[in-house]
PDB file of C-alpha atoms in Angstrom:
ATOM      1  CA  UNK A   1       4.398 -68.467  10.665  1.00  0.00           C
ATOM      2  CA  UNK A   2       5.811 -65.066  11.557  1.00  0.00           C
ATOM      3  CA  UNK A   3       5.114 -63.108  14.833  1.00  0.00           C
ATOM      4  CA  UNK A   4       5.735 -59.254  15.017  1.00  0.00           C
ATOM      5  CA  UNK A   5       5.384 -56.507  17.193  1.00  0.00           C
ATOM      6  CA  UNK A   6       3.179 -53.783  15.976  1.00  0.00           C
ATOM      7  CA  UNK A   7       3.519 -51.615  18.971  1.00  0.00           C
ATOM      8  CA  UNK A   8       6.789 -50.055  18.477  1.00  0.00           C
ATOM      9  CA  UNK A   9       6.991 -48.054  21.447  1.00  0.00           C
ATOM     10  CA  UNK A  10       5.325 -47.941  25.141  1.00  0.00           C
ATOM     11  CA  UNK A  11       5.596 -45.122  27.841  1.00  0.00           C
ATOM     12  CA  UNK A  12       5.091 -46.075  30.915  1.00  0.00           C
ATOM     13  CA  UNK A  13       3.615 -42.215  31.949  1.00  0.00           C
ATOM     14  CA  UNK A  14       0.700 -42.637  29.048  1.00  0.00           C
ATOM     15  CA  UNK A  15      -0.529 -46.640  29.016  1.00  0.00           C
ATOM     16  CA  UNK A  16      -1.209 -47.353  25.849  1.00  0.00           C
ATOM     17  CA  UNK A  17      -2.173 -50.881  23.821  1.00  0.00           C
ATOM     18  CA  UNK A  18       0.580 -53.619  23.411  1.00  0.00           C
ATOM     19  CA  UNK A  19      -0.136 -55.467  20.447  1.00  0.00           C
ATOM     20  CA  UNK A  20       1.257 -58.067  18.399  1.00  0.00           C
ATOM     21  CA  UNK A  21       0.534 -59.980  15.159  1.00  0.00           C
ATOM     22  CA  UNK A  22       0.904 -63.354  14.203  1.00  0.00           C
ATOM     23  CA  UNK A  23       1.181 -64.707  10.458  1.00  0.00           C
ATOM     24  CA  UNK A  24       0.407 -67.864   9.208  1.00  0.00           C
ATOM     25  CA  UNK A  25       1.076 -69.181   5.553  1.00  0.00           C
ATOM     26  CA  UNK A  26      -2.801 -69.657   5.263  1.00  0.00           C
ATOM     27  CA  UNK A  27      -6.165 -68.210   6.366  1.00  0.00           C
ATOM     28  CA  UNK A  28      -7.373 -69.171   9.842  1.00  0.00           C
ATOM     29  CA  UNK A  29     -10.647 -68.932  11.436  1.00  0.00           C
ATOM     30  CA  UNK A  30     -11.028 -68.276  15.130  1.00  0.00           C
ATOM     31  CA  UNK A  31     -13.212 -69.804  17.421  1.00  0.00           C
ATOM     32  CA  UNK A  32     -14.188 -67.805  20.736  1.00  0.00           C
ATOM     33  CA  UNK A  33     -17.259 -69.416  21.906  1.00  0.00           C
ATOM     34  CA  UNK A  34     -15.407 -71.074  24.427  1.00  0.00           C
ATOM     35  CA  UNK A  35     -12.312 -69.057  25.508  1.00  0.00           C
ATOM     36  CA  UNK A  36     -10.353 -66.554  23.853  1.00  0.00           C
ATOM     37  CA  UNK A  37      -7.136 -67.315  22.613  1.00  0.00           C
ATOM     38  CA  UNK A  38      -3.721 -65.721  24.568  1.00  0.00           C
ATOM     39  CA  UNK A  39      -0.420 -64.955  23.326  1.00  0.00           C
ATOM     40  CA  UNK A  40       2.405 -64.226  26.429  1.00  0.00           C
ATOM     41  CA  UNK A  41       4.770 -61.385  26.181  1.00  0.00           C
ATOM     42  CA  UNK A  42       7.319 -61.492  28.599  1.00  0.00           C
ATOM     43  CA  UNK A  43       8.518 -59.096  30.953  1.00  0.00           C
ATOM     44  CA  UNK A  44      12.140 -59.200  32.020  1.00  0.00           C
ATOM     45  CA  UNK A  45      11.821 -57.373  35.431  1.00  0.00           C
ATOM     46  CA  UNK A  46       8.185 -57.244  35.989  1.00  0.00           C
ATOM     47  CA  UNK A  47       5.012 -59.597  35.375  1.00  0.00           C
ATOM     48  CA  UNK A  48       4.461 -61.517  31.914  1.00  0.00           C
ATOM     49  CA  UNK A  49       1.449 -59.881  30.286  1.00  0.00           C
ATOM     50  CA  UNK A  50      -0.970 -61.941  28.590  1.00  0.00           C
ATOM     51  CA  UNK A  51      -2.141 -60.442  25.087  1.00  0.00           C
ATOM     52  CA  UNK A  52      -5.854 -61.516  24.372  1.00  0.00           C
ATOM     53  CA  UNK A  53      -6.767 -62.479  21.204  1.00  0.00           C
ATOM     54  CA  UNK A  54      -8.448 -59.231  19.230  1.00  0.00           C
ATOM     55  CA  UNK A  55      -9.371 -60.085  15.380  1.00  0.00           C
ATOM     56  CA  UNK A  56      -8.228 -61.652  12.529  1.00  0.00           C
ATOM     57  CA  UNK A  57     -10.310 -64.483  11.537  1.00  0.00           C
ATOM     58  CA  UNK A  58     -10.437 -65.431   8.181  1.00  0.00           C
ATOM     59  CA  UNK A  59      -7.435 -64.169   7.361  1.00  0.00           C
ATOM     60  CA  UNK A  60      -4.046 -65.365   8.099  1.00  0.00           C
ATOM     61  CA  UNK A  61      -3.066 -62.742  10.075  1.00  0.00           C
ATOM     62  CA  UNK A  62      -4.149 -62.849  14.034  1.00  0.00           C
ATOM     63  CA  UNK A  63      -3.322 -59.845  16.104  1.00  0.00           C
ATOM     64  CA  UNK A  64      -3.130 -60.139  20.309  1.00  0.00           C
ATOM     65  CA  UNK A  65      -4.052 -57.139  22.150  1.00  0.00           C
ATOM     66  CA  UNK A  66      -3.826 -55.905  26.248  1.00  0.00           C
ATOM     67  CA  UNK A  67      -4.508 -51.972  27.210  1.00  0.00           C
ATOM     68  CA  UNK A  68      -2.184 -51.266  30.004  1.00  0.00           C
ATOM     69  CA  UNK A  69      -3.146 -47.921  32.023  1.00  0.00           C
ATOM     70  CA  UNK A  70      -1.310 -44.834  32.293  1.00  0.00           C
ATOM     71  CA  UNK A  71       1.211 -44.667  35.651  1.00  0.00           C
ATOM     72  CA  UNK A  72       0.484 -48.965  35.856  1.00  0.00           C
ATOM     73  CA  UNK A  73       2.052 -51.128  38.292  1.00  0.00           C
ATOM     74  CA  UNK A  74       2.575 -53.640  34.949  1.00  0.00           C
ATOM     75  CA  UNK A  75       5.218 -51.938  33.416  1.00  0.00           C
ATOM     76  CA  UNK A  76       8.588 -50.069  34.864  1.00  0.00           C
ATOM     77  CA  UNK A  77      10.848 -47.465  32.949  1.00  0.00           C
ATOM     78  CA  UNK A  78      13.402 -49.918  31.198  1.00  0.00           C
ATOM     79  CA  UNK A  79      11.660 -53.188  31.463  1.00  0.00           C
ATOM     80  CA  UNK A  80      12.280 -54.907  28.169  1.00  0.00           C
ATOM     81  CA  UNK A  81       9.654 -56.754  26.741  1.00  0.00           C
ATOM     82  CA  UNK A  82      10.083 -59.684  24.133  1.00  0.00           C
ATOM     83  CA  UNK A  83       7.659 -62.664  22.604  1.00  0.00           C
ATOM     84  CA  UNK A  84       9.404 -66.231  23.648  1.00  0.00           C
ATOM     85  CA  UNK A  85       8.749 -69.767  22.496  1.00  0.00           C
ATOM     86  CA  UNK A  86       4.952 -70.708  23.223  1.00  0.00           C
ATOM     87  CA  UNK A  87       1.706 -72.438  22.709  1.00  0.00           C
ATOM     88  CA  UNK A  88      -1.187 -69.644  21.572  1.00  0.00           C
ATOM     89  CA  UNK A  89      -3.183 -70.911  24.686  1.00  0.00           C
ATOM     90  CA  UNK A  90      -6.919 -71.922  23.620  1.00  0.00           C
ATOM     91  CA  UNK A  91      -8.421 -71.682  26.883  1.00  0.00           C
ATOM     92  CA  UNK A  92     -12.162 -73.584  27.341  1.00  0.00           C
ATOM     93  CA  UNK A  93     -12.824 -75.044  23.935  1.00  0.00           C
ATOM     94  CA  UNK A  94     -11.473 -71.624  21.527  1.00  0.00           C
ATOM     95  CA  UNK A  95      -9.994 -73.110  18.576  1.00  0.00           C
ATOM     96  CA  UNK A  96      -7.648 -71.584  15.686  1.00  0.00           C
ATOM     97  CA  UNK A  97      -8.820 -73.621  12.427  1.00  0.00           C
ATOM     98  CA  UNK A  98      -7.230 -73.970   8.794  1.00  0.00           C
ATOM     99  CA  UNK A  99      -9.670 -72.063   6.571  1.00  0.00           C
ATOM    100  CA  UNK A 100      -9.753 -74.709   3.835  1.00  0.00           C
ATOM    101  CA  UNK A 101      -9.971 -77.792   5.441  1.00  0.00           C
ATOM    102  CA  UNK A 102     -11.078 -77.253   8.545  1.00  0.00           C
ATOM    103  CA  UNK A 103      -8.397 -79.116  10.788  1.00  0.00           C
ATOM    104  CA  UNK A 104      -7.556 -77.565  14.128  1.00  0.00           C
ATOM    105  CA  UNK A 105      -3.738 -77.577  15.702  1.00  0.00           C
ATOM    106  CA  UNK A 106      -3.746 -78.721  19.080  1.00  0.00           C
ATOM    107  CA  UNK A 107      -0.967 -76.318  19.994  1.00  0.00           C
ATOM    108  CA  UNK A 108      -0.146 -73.399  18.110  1.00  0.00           C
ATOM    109  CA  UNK A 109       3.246 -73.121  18.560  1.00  0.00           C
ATOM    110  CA  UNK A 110       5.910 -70.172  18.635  1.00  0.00           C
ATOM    111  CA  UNK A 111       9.289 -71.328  18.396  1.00  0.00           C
ATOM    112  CA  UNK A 112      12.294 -69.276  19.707  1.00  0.00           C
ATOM    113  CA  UNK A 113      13.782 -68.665  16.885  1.00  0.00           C
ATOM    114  CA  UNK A 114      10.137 -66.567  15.652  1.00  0.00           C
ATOM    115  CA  UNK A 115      10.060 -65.023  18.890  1.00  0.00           C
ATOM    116  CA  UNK A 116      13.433 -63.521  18.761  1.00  0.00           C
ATOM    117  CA  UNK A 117      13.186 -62.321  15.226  1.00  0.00           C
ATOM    118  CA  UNK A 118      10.150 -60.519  17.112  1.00  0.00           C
ATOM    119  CA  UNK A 119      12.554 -58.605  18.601  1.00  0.00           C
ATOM    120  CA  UNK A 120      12.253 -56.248  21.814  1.00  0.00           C
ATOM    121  CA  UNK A 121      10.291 -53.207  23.047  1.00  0.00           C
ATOM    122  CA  UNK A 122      11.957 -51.289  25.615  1.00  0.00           C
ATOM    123  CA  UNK A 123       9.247 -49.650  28.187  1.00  0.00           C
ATOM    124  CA  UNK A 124      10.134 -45.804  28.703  1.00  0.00           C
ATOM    125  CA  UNK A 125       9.394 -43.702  31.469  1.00  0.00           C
TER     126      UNK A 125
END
């Protein structure tokens, strides 16, 4: 599994969409019936924001999407935002399943190490 940021930059001034995409060695499919999957992005000076599952399924790439406003209290000039070690949450019953068998992981996991190769985005004003 790899995990990316496919924003690559984020004014503050203009909002915009923070998105990021996760890889897996395999196709997945994703189940939102009950919940819809979250991915955390954290924040160094300001609030965590919580990327919401967006599409994906049946491929193994998943991307995670939030639209942050223009001029939003979410974000300040400098904040540095980065992906750290985590659990995809499944929230309700949502489920992330291997394509060709069919299994589900109880916990998709991020490790640090795939969260730093992430990298940073650095908010601007």
């Amino acid at each position: 599994t790899e995990i990316e940021f496919i924003t690559t930059a984020f004014d503050k001034s203009d909002g915009g969409t923070l998105q990021v995409r996760v890889r897996f060695n395999e196709p997945v499919d994703v189940d939102t019936s009950g919940g819809t999957p979250t991915l955390t992005v954290v924040n160094d000076t300001n609030a965590n924001h919580s990327l919401s599952y967006a599409s994906g399924t049946g491929t193994n790439e998943l991307v995670f999407s939030l639209a942050i406003a223009s001029a939003n209290a979410a974000t300040n000039a400098n904040d540095v935002l980065s992906i750290g070690a985590q659990n995809i949450l499944k929230p309700g019953g949502a489920t992330i399943k291997d394509t060709a068998d069919g299994t589900t992981d109880a916990a998709v996991a991020i490790s640090g190490a795939q969260g730093t190769a992430a990298g940073t985005l650095t908010v601007t004003a």
